[in-house]
Amino acid sequence: MKFKSVFDIIGPVMIGPSSSHTAGAARIGRVARDLFGKQPTWAKIHLYGSFAETYKGHGTDKAIIGGLLDYDTFDERIKTAFEDAQLAGLTYEFIPETANTEHPNTARIVIGDETSEMSMVGISIGGGKTEITELNGFPLRLSGDLAAILVVHEDRSGCIASVSNCLAKYDINIGHMEVSRKEKGNMALMVIEVDQNVNAQLLKEISDLPNITQVTRIAD
């Protein structure tokens, strides 16, 4: 694996002890909360590989819960995440799994409240870096290094062009884009990483486009 800078190896400013098991885990939890769009009231966290083996000793459990509470990697409140979750009305369960995964630091986070539910798979790739590899059954590759827009849409011709035209109208440059679908003509997911943060007006314009079901923004 190639690293872009020394910070990819030593990791970001964070609450320890491990950049992969703590900072990366916190980022995975926080992205899950961002994608859900609100504070969940319950969470089931399936851990694989070294996450499953060392999550208590390395603070992976507190880091993920801290992320679900919208704490950043350097937030001192990660240390009291369990107590804070209780105050916030967030119940949680950690489930160590024995199945083999492509990456040793893998977590499947299932979160929800009384009206909705979401499933996400994230991996911690070292130095506090993460990738999101699945969302509600859709395969994807989301690095978290850039701001991103996730667009759930019907699998119809013209959707990708319409969204791209919206971004061009606001002079938003696309850094990475991919589209996945479960089957032809059904629902599809557009993942667009961009060089600038997007505003609420742009998101509304995308939401109002034909065949668009849901639009979610993740800030960088």
XYZ file of C-alpha atoms in Angstrom:
220
model
C 0.000 0.000 0.000
C 1.340 3.433 -0.955
C 1.074 6.378 1.429
C 0.732 9.972 0.231
C 2.439 11.577 3.218
C 4.071 10.879 6.547
C 0.713 11.649 8.198
C -0.800 8.642 6.439
C 1.646 6.496 8.415
C 1.724 8.153 11.829
C -1.946 9.083 11.720
C -3.875 12.236 12.605
C -4.174 14.070 15.901
C -6.337 11.685 17.874
C -7.347 10.099 21.133
C -5.147 6.940 21.350
C -3.874 4.365 21.495
C -3.973 3.323 17.806
C -4.525 5.301 14.617
C -6.030 2.277 12.848
C -8.098 0.957 15.747
C -9.103 4.266 17.338
C -8.931 7.182 14.895
C -10.030 5.031 11.952
C -12.824 3.505 14.007
C -14.065 6.936 15.111
C -14.137 8.100 11.503
C -16.115 5.017 10.450
C -18.666 5.698 13.182
C -18.921 9.370 12.288
C -19.403 8.681 8.574
C -22.185 6.244 9.486
C -23.902 8.995 11.456
C -23.431 11.486 8.603
C -24.942 9.071 6.110
C -27.856 8.324 8.439
C -28.430 12.056 8.693
C -29.388 12.189 12.362
C -28.555 10.770 15.770
C -29.435 7.060 15.820
C -31.135 5.597 18.871
C -29.670 2.108 18.489
C -26.633 0.492 16.901
C -25.400 -3.038 16.213
C -21.694 -3.105 15.410
C -20.258 -6.253 13.814
C -16.465 -6.397 14.085
C -14.153 -8.547 11.947
C -10.486 -9.523 11.976
C -8.228 -7.609 14.340
C -11.103 -5.259 15.203
C -12.931 -8.248 16.666
C -9.865 -9.507 18.512
C -8.662 -6.290 20.140
C -11.575 -3.850 20.137
C -11.778 -3.512 23.911
C -8.058 -3.092 24.583
C -7.482 -0.649 21.714
C -10.564 1.446 22.380
C -12.212 0.611 19.052
C -15.570 0.252 20.812
C -15.462 3.703 22.432
C -14.169 5.254 19.205
C -17.034 3.909 17.088
C -19.625 5.018 19.625
C -17.912 8.405 19.797
C -18.172 8.667 16.021
C -21.866 7.806 16.162
C -22.205 10.700 18.627
C -20.515 12.964 16.028
C -17.189 13.203 17.907
C -14.081 13.841 15.797
C -10.901 11.754 16.181
C -9.283 14.307 18.518
C -12.359 14.849 20.712
C -11.579 14.123 24.372
C -15.187 13.009 24.845
C -14.362 9.720 23.100
C -13.049 8.585 26.491
C -16.562 8.926 27.962
C -18.464 7.809 24.850
C -20.283 4.969 26.620
C -21.618 7.269 29.334
C -22.460 9.959 26.772
C -24.338 7.416 24.632
C -26.509 6.504 27.596
C -27.335 10.174 28.171
C -28.109 10.612 24.470
C -30.452 7.616 24.432
C -28.214 5.529 22.161
C -28.202 1.808 22.910
C -25.560 -0.359 21.260
C -24.270 -3.908 20.918
C -20.845 -5.099 19.754
C -20.793 -8.424 17.908
C -17.337 -9.958 17.242
C -17.489 -12.059 14.074
C -15.251 -14.922 12.941
C -15.887 -14.701 9.186
C -12.927 -13.751 7.011
C -13.013 -10.353 5.328
C -10.865 -8.733 2.662
C -9.392 -6.317 5.240
C -8.569 -7.161 8.891
C -9.939 -3.902 10.334
C -13.540 -4.147 9.186
C -16.767 -3.031 10.845
C -20.360 -3.441 9.709
C -22.487 -0.809 11.453
C -26.262 -1.179 11.495
C -27.988 1.850 12.997
C -31.518 3.149 13.219
C -34.305 4.802 15.116
C -38.070 4.374 15.296
C -38.563 5.285 11.607
C -35.530 4.164 9.603
C -32.510 1.869 9.469
C -29.164 1.868 7.666
C -26.308 -0.600 7.172
C -22.744 0.398 6.299
C -19.392 -1.400 6.021
C -16.191 0.518 6.712
C -12.525 -0.455 6.900
C -9.610 1.266 8.640
C -6.650 1.112 6.269
C -3.957 2.628 8.492
C -2.866 6.020 9.736
C -6.447 6.922 10.632
C -7.515 6.560 6.976
C -10.786 4.813 6.177
C -12.808 3.512 3.267
C -16.523 2.844 3.118
C -17.110 -0.251 0.995
C -20.843 -0.894 1.263
C -24.020 1.058 2.011
C -27.389 -0.680 2.379
C -26.181 -3.518 0.187
C -24.676 -1.262 -2.505
C -20.938 -1.782 -3.098
C -18.958 1.458 -3.210
C -15.568 3.002 -2.505
C -15.686 6.158 -0.414
C -12.347 7.396 0.934
C -13.505 10.187 3.230
C -10.602 12.373 2.034
C -12.927 14.603 0.012
C -16.393 16.004 0.436
C -18.906 13.621 -1.111
C -22.467 13.431 -2.380
C -24.363 10.137 -2.352
C -27.373 9.988 -4.645
C -29.877 7.128 -4.527
C -31.809 7.069 -7.796
C -33.844 4.931 -10.137
C -31.719 3.168 -12.736
C -32.804 5.339 -15.656
C -30.913 6.952 -18.538
C -30.014 10.583 -18.027
C -29.709 10.531 -14.210
C -25.924 10.713 -14.160
C -25.851 13.486 -16.775
C -28.475 15.513 -14.889
C -26.540 15.354 -11.613
C -23.234 16.161 -13.366
C -24.834 19.197 -15.030
C -26.035 20.427 -11.626
C -22.521 20.198 -10.236
C -21.071 22.001 -13.268
C -23.614 24.793 -12.833
C -22.152 25.482 -9.370
C -18.533 25.029 -10.596
C -18.085 21.883 -8.482
C -15.240 19.678 -9.703
C -15.605 15.890 -9.480
C -12.579 14.105 -8.009
C -13.979 10.581 -8.149
C -17.311 9.116 -9.216
C -18.793 5.652 -9.385
C -22.246 4.133 -9.808
C -23.517 0.786 -8.580
C -26.859 -0.991 -8.790
C -28.357 -4.160 -7.377
C -30.054 -5.097 -10.636
C -30.884 -3.536 -13.994
C -33.757 -1.057 -13.918
C -34.019 -1.041 -10.115
C -32.389 1.321 -7.595
C -28.844 2.601 -8.083
C -26.330 4.548 -6.019
C -24.149 7.381 -7.303
C -21.063 8.197 -5.186
C -19.425 11.502 -6.115
C -16.340 12.834 -4.318
C -15.830 16.536 -5.048
C -13.137 19.137 -4.482
C -15.454 21.647 -2.788
C -18.083 21.412 -0.085
C -21.593 21.632 -1.518
C -24.350 23.850 -0.173
C -27.966 23.106 0.685
C -29.298 24.811 -2.450
C -27.310 22.499 -4.720
C -28.484 19.451 -2.772
C -32.099 20.577 -3.171
C -31.658 21.026 -6.920
C -30.270 17.498 -7.197
C -33.099 16.148 -5.008
C -35.669 17.781 -7.296
C -34.315 16.096 -10.417
C -36.404 13.331 -12.010
C -35.859 9.783 -10.703
C -33.822 10.943 -7.682
C -34.850 9.257 -4.421
C -32.408 10.524 -1.794
C -29.366 12.822 -1.609
C -26.841 12.800 1.239
C -23.826 15.035 1.770
C -20.606 14.234 3.631
C -18.316 17.166 4.402
C -14.541 16.730 4.153
